[in-house]
Tab-separated table of C-alpha atoms in Angstrom:
chain	number	residue	atom	x	y	z
J	1	MET	CA	81.638	66.125	68.942
J	2	ASN	CA	84.161	63.496	68.674
J	3	ALA	CA	87.242	64.433	66.462
J	4	VAL	CA	85.701	62.967	63.690
J	5	GLY	CA	82.113	65.289	64.220
J	6	LEU	CA	84.277	69.002	65.071
J	7	ALA	CA	86.559	67.818	61.755
J	8	GLU	CA	83.768	67.074	59.589
J	9	MET	CA	81.520	70.891	61.418
J	10	LEU	CA	84.755	72.738	61.216
J	11	VAL	CA	84.907	72.197	57.130
J	12	ARG	CA	81.461	73.008	57.176
J	13	VAL	CA	81.052	76.173	58.924
J	14	THR	CA	84.605	77.066	56.969
J	15	ALA	CA	82.385	76.386	54.089
J	16	LEU	CA	79.546	78.545	54.830
J	17	ASN	CA	81.710	81.563	55.591
J	18	ALA	CA	83.321	81.618	52.482
J	19	ALA	CA	80.321	81.118	50.766
J	20	TYR	CA	78.523	84.396	52.656
J	21	ALA	CA	81.996	86.208	52.131
J	22	ALA	CA	82.171	85.344	48.116
J	23	ALA	CA	78.554	86.639	48.003
J	24	ILE	CA	78.524	90.334	49.054
J	25	ASP	CA	82.206	90.880	47.546
J	26	ASP	CA	81.018	89.069	43.473
J	27	ASP	CA	77.808	91.386	44.464
J	28	ARG	CA	75.412	88.881	44.666
J	29	LEU	CA	73.784	90.556	47.542
J	30	GLU	CA	70.500	88.937	46.450
J	31	GLU	CA	72.184	86.036	47.701
J	32	TRP	CA	73.006	87.311	51.140
J	33	PRO	CA	69.589	86.738	53.211
J	34	GLY	CA	69.688	82.890	52.084
J	35	PHE	CA	72.346	82.506	54.480
J	36	PHE	CA	70.059	82.508	57.554
J	37	VAL	CA	67.035	81.193	58.795
J	38	ASP	CA	63.460	83.169	58.824
J	39	GLN	CA	63.627	84.272	62.472
J	40	CYS	CA	67.089	84.621	62.582
J	41	LEU	CA	68.976	88.108	64.304
J	42	TYR	CA	71.432	90.155	62.610
J	43	LYS	CA	73.066	92.844	63.903
J	44	ILE	CA	76.192	95.645	63.286
J	45	THR	CA	77.759	96.694	66.559
J	46	SER	CA	81.282	97.460	67.828
J	47	ALA	CA	83.757	95.867	71.009
J	48	ASP	CA	82.414	99.036	72.697
J	49	ASN	CA	79.458	99.485	72.509
J	50	LEU	CA	79.268	95.409	73.597
J	51	ARG	CA	81.026	95.793	76.670
J	52	ASP	CA	78.545	98.930	77.598
J	53	GLY	CA	75.947	96.932	77.317
J	54	ASN	CA	74.109	99.031	74.095
J	55	GLU	CA	72.382	96.515	72.994
J	56	ALA	CA	71.520	98.196	69.505
J	57	GLY	CA	73.953	98.392	67.343
J	58	ILE	CA	74.610	100.382	64.228
J	59	VAL	CA	72.500	97.811	61.513
J	60	TYR	CA	70.142	95.265	62.947
J	61	ALA	CA	67.706	92.733	61.128
J	62	ASP	CA	65.422	90.166	62.969
J	63	SER	CA	63.928	88.636	59.800
J	64	ARG	CA	64.981	87.569	57.066
J	65	SER	CA	63.094	88.938	54.897
J	66	MET	CA	64.459	92.950	56.688
J	67	LEU	CA	67.800	91.465	55.110
J	68	ALA	CA	65.771	91.573	52.159
J	69	ASP	CA	64.750	95.035	52.622
J	70	ARG	CA	68.119	95.699	53.403
J	71	VAL	CA	69.469	94.769	49.937
J	72	LEU	CA	66.749	96.269	48.042
J	73	ALA	CA	67.796	99.374	49.767
J	74	LEU	CA	71.437	99.070	49.173
J	75	ARG	CA	70.292	98.664	45.154
J	76	ARG	CA	68.726	101.800	45.309
J	77	ALA	CA	70.745	104.160	46.666
J	78	ASN	CA	73.752	102.404	44.854
J	79	ILE	CA	76.401	104.113	46.900
J	80	TYR	CA	78.464	100.908	46.988
J	81	GLU	CA	78.677	100.525	43.333
J	82	ARG	CA	82.198	102.942	43.339
J	83	GLN	CA	83.853	100.710	45.506
J	84	THR	CA	85.134	96.667	45.957
J	85	TYR	CA	85.160	94.847	49.335
J	86	ARG	CA	87.451	91.467	49.636
J	87	HIS	CA	86.264	89.686	53.097
J	88	ILE	CA	89.407	87.788	54.444
J	89	VAL	CA	87.448	85.638	57.132
J	90	GLY	CA	90.259	83.523	59.607
J	91	THR	CA	89.658	80.298	61.093
J	92	ALA	CA	85.984	79.570	62.828
J	93	ARG	CA	86.879	78.483	66.657
J	94	LEU	CA	83.788	76.307	67.663
J	95	ILE	CA	82.735	77.241	71.195
J	96	GLY	CA	80.313	74.502	71.836
J	97	SER	CA	76.803	72.608	70.466
J	98	VAL	CA	73.564	73.612	72.402
J	99	ALA	CA	70.582	71.654	71.306
J	100	GLY	CA	72.132	71.785	67.922
J	101	GLU	CA	72.638	74.679	68.014
J	102	ILE	CA	76.728	75.785	67.212
J	103	ARG	CA	77.847	78.773	67.906
J	104	ALA	CA	81.144	80.318	66.894
J	105	GLU	CA	83.414	82.569	66.343
J	106	THR	CA	85.712	84.207	63.618
J	107	PRO	CA	87.809	87.163	62.632
J	108	PHE	CA	87.538	89.099	59.649
J	109	LEU	CA	89.574	91.438	57.632
J	110	VAL	CA	87.260	93.587	54.918
J	111	VAL	CA	89.849	95.334	52.589
J	112	ARG	CA	88.328	98.039	50.480
J	113	THR	CA	89.160	99.345	46.957
J	114	MET	CA	87.990	102.340	45.465
J	115	ARG	CA	87.496	102.954	41.603
J	116	ASP	CA	91.096	105.038	41.361
J	117	GLY	CA	92.519	101.966	42.910
J	118	ARG	CA	93.430	103.427	46.603
J	119	MET	CA	93.216	100.574	49.441
J	120	ASP	CA	92.125	100.364	52.666
J	121	LEU	CA	91.492	98.707	55.657
J	122	PHE	CA	87.578	99.447	55.918
J	123	ALA	CA	86.658	96.914	58.792
J	124	ALA	CA	88.238	94.300	61.489
J	125	GLY	CA	86.395	92.128	63.736
J	126	ARG	CA	84.876	89.222	64.607
J	127	TYR	CA	81.540	87.112	64.004
J	128	ARG	CA	79.839	85.509	66.596
J	129	ASP	CA	77.451	82.928	65.519
J	130	ARG	CA	74.751	80.959	65.902
J	131	LEU	CA	74.398	78.218	63.487
J	132	ALA	CA	71.831	75.617	62.692
J	133	ASP	CA	71.111	72.773	59.873
J	134	GLN	CA	68.172	73.686	57.815
J	135	GLY	CA	67.325	70.539	55.591
J	136	GLY	CA	71.004	69.751	55.032
J	137	GLU	CA	72.026	73.237	54.993
J	138	LEU	CA	73.802	75.157	57.705
J	139	ARG	CA	72.477	78.717	58.384
J	140	PHE	CA	72.462	81.214	60.854
J	141	ARG	CA	70.158	81.917	63.779
J	142	GLU	CA	72.415	84.859	64.813
J	143	ARG	CA	75.522	86.837	62.954
J	144	ILE	CA	76.521	89.194	65.689
J	145	VAL	CA	79.057	91.264	63.789
J	146	ILE	CA	81.272	92.992	66.387
J	147	CYS	CA	83.973	95.762	64.491
J	148	ASP	CA	86.443	96.507	67.006
J	149	SER	CA	86.812	100.297	65.456
J	150	SER	CA	83.924	102.243	66.998
J	151	HIS	CA	83.848	104.746	63.706
J	152	PHE	CA	81.505	104.099	61.185
J	153	ASP	CA	81.155	105.098	58.108
J	154	THR	CA	78.007	107.353	58.393
J	155	LEU	CA	76.276	104.309	56.652
J	156	VAL	CA	77.848	101.138	56.501
J	157	ALA	CA	77.763	100.181	53.277
J	158	ILE	CA	77.873	96.693	52.755
J	159	PRO	CA	76.575	93.883	55.022
J	160	ILE	CA	80.067	92.741	56.677
G	1	MET	CA	81.279	64.627	45.669
G	2	ASN	CA	80.299	62.831	48.558
G	3	ALA	CA	81.466	64.872	51.685
G	4	VAL	CA	84.269	63.220	52.627
G	5	GLY	CA	85.435	63.249	49.161
G	6	LEU	CA	84.471	66.915	49.830
G	7	ALA	CA	86.452	67.477	52.795
G	8	GLU	CA	89.546	65.522	51.629
G	9	MET	CA	89.973	68.354	47.951
G	10	LEU	CA	89.671	71.159	50.278
G	11	VAL	CA	92.241	70.129	52.553
G	12	ARG	CA	94.265	69.179	49.094
G	13	VAL	CA	93.428	72.487	47.355
G	14	THR	CA	93.953	74.453	50.999
G	15	ALA	CA	97.717	72.580	51.115
G	16	LEU	CA	97.983	73.309	47.643
G	17	ASN	CA	97.392	77.178	47.919
G	18	ALA	CA	99.999	77.396	51.023
G	19	ALA	CA	102.095	75.934	49.552
G	20	TYR	CA	102.066	78.435	46.466
G	21	ALA	CA	102.226	81.784	48.649
G	22	ALA	CA	104.547	80.667	50.603
G	23	ALA	CA	107.407	79.778	47.753
G	24	ILE	CA	106.524	83.575	46.788
G	25	ASP	CA	107.195	85.173	50.093
G	26	ASP	CA	109.839	83.201	50.873
G	27	ASP	CA	111.680	84.091	48.018
G	28	ARG	CA	112.044	80.831	46.690
G	29	LEU	CA	110.562	81.832	42.913
G	30	GLU	CA	112.047	78.984	41.228
G	31	GLU	CA	109.654	76.666	42.722
G	32	TRP	CA	106.895	78.513	41.446
G	33	PRO	CA	106.105	77.185	37.941
G	34	GLY	CA	106.100	73.993	39.625
G	35	PHE	CA	102.684	74.158	41.338
G	36	PHE	CA	100.975	74.240	37.363
G	37	VAL	CA	101.246	72.050	34.319
G	38	ASP	CA	102.730	71.938	31.687
G	39	GLN	CA	100.345	73.238	29.360
G	40	CYS	CA	98.609	75.953	31.200
G	41	LEU	CA	97.363	79.512	31.731
G	42	TYR	CA	98.262	82.100	34.317
G	43	LYS	CA	96.560	85.286	33.853
G	44	ILE	CA	96.571	88.661	36.655
G	45	THR	CA	94.344	90.790	35.099
G	46	SER	CA	90.958	92.902	37.228
G	47	ALA	CA	87.328	92.331	37.811
G	48	ASP	CA	86.846	95.596	35.743
G	49	ASN	CA	89.055	93.970	32.805
G	50	LEU	CA	86.767	90.349	33.148
G	51	ARG	CA	83.402	92.729	33.111
G	52	ASP	CA	84.499	94.372	29.678
G	53	GLY	CA	85.069	90.806	27.931
G	54	ASN	CA	89.510	92.233	28.175
G	55	GLU	CA	90.955	89.268	28.057
G	56	ALA	CA	94.595	90.247	27.513
G	57	GLY	CA	95.826	90.712	31.240
G	58	ILE	CA	98.383	92.650	32.998
G	59	VAL	CA	100.425	89.450	32.933
G	60	TYR	CA	100.153	86.405	30.831
G	61	ALA	CA	102.026	83.120	29.890
G	62	ASP	CA	100.159	79.959	29.055
G	63	SER	CA	103.053	77.397	29.563
G	64	ARG	CA	104.769	76.298	32.438
G	65	SER	CA	107.900	77.850	30.627
G	66	MET	CA	106.642	81.028	30.038
G	67	LEU	CA	106.323	81.784	33.672
G	68	ALA	CA	110.103	80.278	33.897
G	69	ASP	CA	111.518	83.030	31.619
G	70	ARG	CA	109.429	85.282	33.806
G	71	VAL	CA	111.403	84.275	37.213
G	72	LEU	CA	114.383	84.876	35.268
G	73	ALA	CA	113.459	88.287	34.282
G	74	LEU	CA	112.705	89.068	37.555
G	75	ARG	CA	115.735	87.637	38.890
G	76	ARG	CA	117.657	89.948	36.463
G	77	ALA	CA	115.743	93.012	36.995
G	78	ASN	CA	115.838	92.461	41.026
G	79	ILE	CA	113.265	95.021	41.325
G	80	TYR	CA	111.716	93.236	43.877
G	81	GLU	CA	114.493	93.173	46.168
G	82	ARG	CA	113.432	95.558	48.276
G	83	GLN	CA	110.263	94.638	49.166
G	84	THR	CA	108.897	91.537	50.845
G	85	TYR	CA	105.574	90.656	50.493
G	86	ARG	CA	102.402	88.381	52.452
G	87	HIS	CA	100.027	86.195	50.823
G	88	ILE	CA	97.221	85.729	52.719
G	89	VAL	CA	94.758	83.188	51.463
G	90	GLY	CA	91.317	82.811	52.317
G	91	THR	CA	89.097	79.601	52.406
G	92	ALA	CA	88.994	77.787	48.809
G	93	ARG	CA	85.731	77.532	47.838
G	94	LEU	CA	85.567	74.071	45.233
G	95	ILE	CA	83.028	75.516	42.429
G	96	GLY	CA	82.694	72.142	40.681
G	97	SER	CA	84.554	68.803	39.335
G	98	VAL	CA	84.267	68.212	35.751
G	99	ALA	CA	86.389	65.403	34.755
G	100	GLY	CA	88.885	65.235	37.083
G	101	GLU	CA	89.444	68.800	37.309
G	102	ILE	CA	88.890	70.879	40.249
G	103	ARG	CA	86.966	74.399	40.007
G	104	ALA	CA	87.759	76.361	42.596
G	105	GLU	CA	87.284	79.952	43.392
G	106	THR	CA	89.550	81.750	46.765
G	107	PRO	CA	90.465	85.236	48.097
G	108	PHE	CA	93.298	86.809	48.614
G	109	LEU	CA	95.407	89.555	49.986
G	110	VAL	CA	98.765	90.659	49.594
G	111	VAL	CA	100.333	92.929	52.125
G	112	ARG	CA	103.686	94.417	51.474
G	113	THR	CA	106.536	95.856	53.537
G	114	MET	CA	109.377	97.952	52.486
G	115	ARG	CA	112.631	97.934	53.545
G	116	ASP	CA	112.213	101.038	55.376
G	117	GLY	CA	109.108	99.719	57.686
G	118	ARG	CA	106.329	100.854	55.692
G	119	MET	CA	103.615	98.074	55.032
G	120	ASP	CA	101.088	99.356	52.883
G	121	LEU	CA	97.708	96.184	51.185
G	122	PHE	CA	99.756	95.758	47.558
G	123	ALA	CA	97.022	93.296	46.207
G	124	ALA	CA	93.376	91.937	47.176
G	125	GLY	CA	91.486	89.243	44.847
G	126	ARG	CA	90.646	86.364	44.177
G	127	TYR	CA	92.016	83.162	42.441
G	128	ARG	CA	89.811	81.571	40.075
G	129	ASP	CA	91.315	78.503	39.597
G	130	ARG	CA	91.159	74.730	37.274
G	131	LEU	CA	93.481	72.260	39.366
G	132	ALA	CA	94.226	68.886	37.870
G	133	ASP	CA	96.307	65.321	40.092
G	134	GLN	CA	99.289	65.107	38.148
G	135	GLY	CA	101.051	61.834	38.674
G	136	GLY	CA	99.119	62.204	42.845
G	137	GLU	CA	99.925	65.727	43.470
G	138	LEU	CA	97.869	68.550	42.779
G	139	ARG	CA	98.805	71.227	40.102
G	140	PHE	CA	97.009	74.184	38.377
G	141	ARG	CA	96.333	73.997	34.933
G	142	GLU	CA	94.734	77.798	35.590
G	143	ARG	CA	95.219	80.094	37.983
G	144	ILE	CA	93.628	83.139	36.746
G	145	VAL	CA	94.831	86.186	39.042
G	146	ILE	CA	91.244	88.569	39.362
G	147	CYS	CA	92.426	91.788	41.431
G	148	ASP	CA	89.672	94.114	42.811
G	149	SER	CA	91.951	97.524	41.472
G	150	SER	CA	92.668	97.979	37.427
G	151	HIS	CA	95.476	100.298	38.990
G	152	PHE	CA	98.760	98.509	38.650
G	153	ASP	CA	102.252	99.095	39.345
G	154	THR	CA	103.697	99.801	36.274
G	155	LEU	CA	105.035	96.368	36.533
G	156	VAL	CA	103.713	93.536	38.950
G	157	ALA	CA	106.866	92.992	40.426
G	158	ILE	CA	105.994	89.675	42.140
G	159	PRO	CA	103.968	86.322	40.687
G	160	ILE	CA	100.452	86.559	42.712
X	1	MET	CA	102.379	60.455	57.695
X	2	ASN	CA	99.542	59.424	55.740
X	3	ALA	CA	96.574	62.153	54.229
X	4	VAL	CA	94.099	60.834	56.762
X	5	GLY	CA	96.774	62.007	59.592
X	6	LEU	CA	97.814	65.006	57.611
X	7	ALA	CA	94.586	66.237	57.833
X	8	GLU	CA	93.649	65.798	60.990
X	9	MET	CA	97.281	67.391	62.297
X	10	LEU	CA	96.467	70.546	60.095
X	11	VAL	CA	93.210	70.619	61.861
X	12	ARG	CA	94.487	70.227	64.982
X	13	VAL	CA	96.919	72.892	64.471
X	14	THR	CA	94.481	75.275	62.823
X	15	ALA	CA	92.659	74.625	65.876
X	16	LEU	CA	95.633	76.323	68.689
X	17	ASN	CA	96.394	79.300	65.570
X	18	ALA	CA	92.641	80.273	66.122
X	19	ALA	CA	92.461	79.722	70.057
X	20	TYR	CA	96.078	80.972	70.333
X	21	ALA	CA	95.182	84.487	68.271
X	22	ALA	CA	91.738	84.790	70.425
X	23	ALA	CA	93.254	84.927	73.069
X	24	ILE	CA	95.055	87.420	72.216
X	25	ASP	CA	92.828	89.778	71.026
X	26	ASP	CA	90.338	89.134	72.666
X	27	ASP	CA	92.692	90.161	75.969
X	28	ARG	CA	92.780	87.123	77.663
X	29	LEU	CA	95.801	87.780	77.461
X	30	GLU	CA	96.828	85.119	81.030
X	31	GLU	CA	95.658	82.473	78.869
X	32	TRP	CA	98.430	82.967	76.429
X	33	PRO	CA	101.775	81.288	77.621
X	34	GLY	CA	99.338	78.155	78.464
X	35	PHE	CA	99.158	77.457	74.432
X	36	PHE	CA	103.186	76.711	75.225
X	37	VAL	CA	105.213	74.038	77.764
X	38	ASP	CA	106.718	74.704	80.183
X	39	GLN	CA	110.225	74.487	78.947
X	40	CYS	CA	109.746	77.026	75.750
X	41	LEU	CA	111.321	79.437	73.360
X	42	TYR	CA	109.653	82.339	71.840
X	43	LYS	CA	110.721	84.857	70.144
X	44	ILE	CA	109.631	88.074	68.212
X	45	THR	CA	112.402	88.357	64.965
X	46	SER	CA	112.500	89.549	61.722
X	47	ALA	CA	113.574	87.963	58.159
X	48	ASP	CA	116.385	90.423	57.997
X	49	ASN	CA	117.574	88.927	61.938
X	50	LEU	CA	117.543	85.377	60.615
X	51	ARG	CA	118.982	86.051	57.604
X	52	ASP	CA	122.309	88.047	59.295
X	53	GLY	CA	122.502	84.880	61.816
X	54	ASN	CA	121.683	87.647	64.662
X	55	GLU	CA	119.292	85.142	66.925
X	56	ALA	CA	118.609	87.649	69.537
X	57	GLY	CA	115.270	89.323	68.745
X	58	ILE	CA	113.177	92.138	70.013
X	59	VAL	CA	111.052	89.292	72.353
X	60	TYR	CA	112.687	87.175	73.861
X	61	ALA	CA	111.228	84.235	76.444
X	62	ASP	CA	112.689	80.634	76.870
X	63	SER	CA	110.176	79.451	79.680
X	64	ARG	CA	106.106	79.368	80.005
X	65	SER	CA	106.478	81.736	83.395
X	66	MET	CA	108.860	84.141	81.418
X	67	LEU	CA	105.789	84.413	78.967
X	68	ALA	CA	103.614	84.841	82.318
X	69	ASP	CA	105.738	87.798	83.740
X	70	ARG	CA	105.808	89.498	80.257
X	71	VAL	CA	101.494	89.505	80.527
X	72	LEU	CA	102.387	90.797	84.372
X	73	ALA	CA	104.108	94.012	82.675
X	74	LEU	CA	102.148	94.224	79.934
X	75	ARG	CA	99.322	94.743	82.618
X	76	ARG	CA	101.317	97.088	84.788
X	77	ALA	CA	101.796	99.328	81.858
X	78	ASN	CA	98.296	99.190	80.465
X	79	ILE	CA	100.248	100.399	77.445
X	80	TYR	CA	97.895	98.258	75.205
X	81	GLU	CA	94.963	99.695	76.321
X	82	ARG	CA	94.163	102.252	73.531
X	83	GLN	CA	94.593	100.005	71.123
X	84	THR	CA	92.680	96.907	69.331
X	85	TYR	CA	94.276	93.869	67.664
X	86	ARG	CA	93.201	91.624	64.863
X	87	HIS	CA	95.404	88.378	63.931
X	88	ILE	CA	94.364	86.965	60.741
X	89	VAL	CA	96.129	84.059	60.083
X	90	GLY	CA	96.805	81.884	57.594
X	91	THR	CA	96.610	78.022	56.016
X	92	ALA	CA	99.310	76.477	58.124
X	93	ARG	CA	101.958	74.499	56.331
X	94	LEU	CA	102.930	71.781	57.986
X	95	ILE	CA	107.294	71.013	57.812
X	96	GLY	CA	107.541	67.572	59.098
X	97	SER	CA	106.898	65.577	61.790
X	98	VAL	CA	110.303	64.082	64.054
X	99	ALA	CA	110.278	62.480	66.958
X	100	GLY	CA	106.955	63.149	67.631
X	101	GLU	CA	107.273	67.011	66.961
X	102	ILE	CA	105.135	68.728	64.256
X	103	ARG	CA	107.067	71.459	62.335
X	104	ALA	CA	104.817	73.704	60.635
X	105	GLU	CA	104.849	77.319	58.928
X	106	THR	CA	102.060	79.814	59.226
X	107	PRO	CA	101.412	83.480	57.649
X	108	PHE	CA	100.009	86.113	59.872
X	109	LEU	CA	98.596	89.842	59.526
X	110	VAL	CA	98.277	91.651	62.759
X	111	VAL	CA	95.633	94.997	61.965
X	112	ARG	CA	95.524	97.851	65.045
X	113	THR	CA	92.645	99.472	65.453
X	114	MET	CA	92.942	102.883	67.160
X	115	ARG	CA	90.541	104.145	69.753
X	116	ASP	CA	89.500	107.020	67.298
X	117	GLY	CA	88.781	104.387	64.440
X	118	ARG	CA	91.617	104.894	63.238
X	119	MET	CA	93.385	101.096	61.520
X	120	ASP	CA	97.004	99.881	60.324
X	121	LEU	CA	98.861	97.406	59.301
X	122	PHE	CA	100.475	96.526	62.547
X	123	ALA	CA	102.534	93.643	61.601
X	124	ALA	CA	103.237	90.968	59.031
X	125	GLY	CA	105.261	87.556	58.971
X	126	ARG	CA	105.124	83.948	59.555
X	127	TYR	CA	105.191	81.470	62.776
X	128	ARG	CA	108.172	79.312	62.940
X	129	ASP	CA	106.504	76.524	65.188
X	130	ARG	CA	107.369	73.421	66.738
X	131	LEU	CA	104.242	72.114	68.440
X	132	ALA	CA	104.600	68.347	70.590
X	133	ASP	CA	101.217	66.733	72.180
X	134	GLN	CA	100.924	67.231	76.027
X	135	GLY	CA	98.676	65.228	78.115
X	136	GLY	CA	96.214	65.345	74.331
X	137	GLU	CA	96.723	69.349	73.821
X	138	LEU	CA	98.649	70.346	71.039
X	139	ARG	CA	101.129	72.935	72.750
X	140	PHE	CA	104.053	75.268	71.501
X	141	ARG	CA	107.483	73.950	72.243
X	142	GLU	CA	108.362	76.823	69.602
X	143	ARG	CA	107.250	79.928	68.115
X	144	ILE	CA	109.450	82.170	66.007
X	145	VAL	CA	107.802	84.990	65.159
X	146	ILE	CA	109.263	86.622	61.476
X	147	CYS	CA	107.868	89.728	60.818
X	148	ASP	CA	108.518	90.651	57.566
X	149	SER	CA	110.095	94.431	58.417
X	150	SER	CA	112.693	94.807	61.228
X	151	HIS	CA	111.082	98.161	62.513
X	152	PHE	CA	109.462	97.472	65.388
X	153	ASP	CA	107.682	99.673	67.733
X	154	THR	CA	109.826	101.089	70.149
X	155	LEU	CA	108.471	98.171	72.332
X	156	VAL	CA	106.264	95.675	70.712
X	157	ALA	CA	103.011	96.111	73.157
X	158	ILE	CA	100.827	92.648	72.857
X	159	PRO	CA	102.243	88.727	72.134
X	160	ILE	CA	101.932	88.367	68.127
């Protein structure tokens, strides 16, 4: 990619990341699967897991319908209702572009606010993404959420 | 807006947000009202307040001179002097453009550092903004600061 | 600079900041000196120190080889191994451009994750940078890390 193509792609990836985070933080979870292609891979794991070659992850979905199922389960459980999450997403680094696919890595931080006003650092880490253009819209083929911590809340309530 | 217009507008909004945050964090509070048009609306509120239709807000100003008065009051009170604030502002999402007015939403996080070195999460939330070009400079017509927490320090010391 | 030149420069500075942070957070410390020109200045200090005219700083290096020495020392000490760091870097503000040199200021936040999963705010502050193009790549002539807190861990383990 030339400099113009690079800047344009960076703007598109940045806008996608911002829309993704806002859908979660605004509790529009039903929109979340729409950021992925049909045959996608979404995984929450830790840097330690990756280093150890442990492919399982804490959360795993390999299709958009599995993501939609997850949202339904979260809505039924209602466990996240008492908290608010705020994603602060850093600048995407474009790692490369192969066969119409963009690879990017992006740091993130998620702050949680309890109903009583207490705030804490819920998660920090980086996204490892493979992105593709689908009918003019950028979508995730793969989003691996690599958390810095290996200690997850017994159930990771929301998408990260 | 076309893609070029969108990218250019995103750069301008991003630059405005960065300048705004730096003026506060560098303790150049007197510059803060200058980021707004004369007849503006500035409000600090919470997501719960908005949901409940409570329009009041914790902090409210509907003109630039009210913002200037607030800065004078803060300087007299000197209450913020013992702390430092650091805004980390996320990527602006451009929601729309109507009649020369840009609408944007942007997540933020404010970290507070006490004189003894302790740091805490002071505020997290999102800005809901209406922006207009005024003589070549982008300015806020409206900045609604929507905090994730409804529990505010008895007095919100600084602008957010 | 005109608007196009400004946007292009902002993209380049932003990409440099993202690559710099990722090299540290991914534990590719050996790449860190490569972000600087040979005769550089790197300093970690506090806002209080700067205000008092104290030029010393907590960490000081005035050449790339001093930075490389510091990385070697860190590798030998191994003290940072039990922790993970995550830089969240805000938007760069371009302060000016003099004689082919860019000046920028950029807020940052560093979150630390312990081996047992505990996370804390490790540092917040701003970078004060002087940048130059070196053979087509943007490099730091000077990076002053101005921390909001004056209370440093007895040894600042990693580059910030």
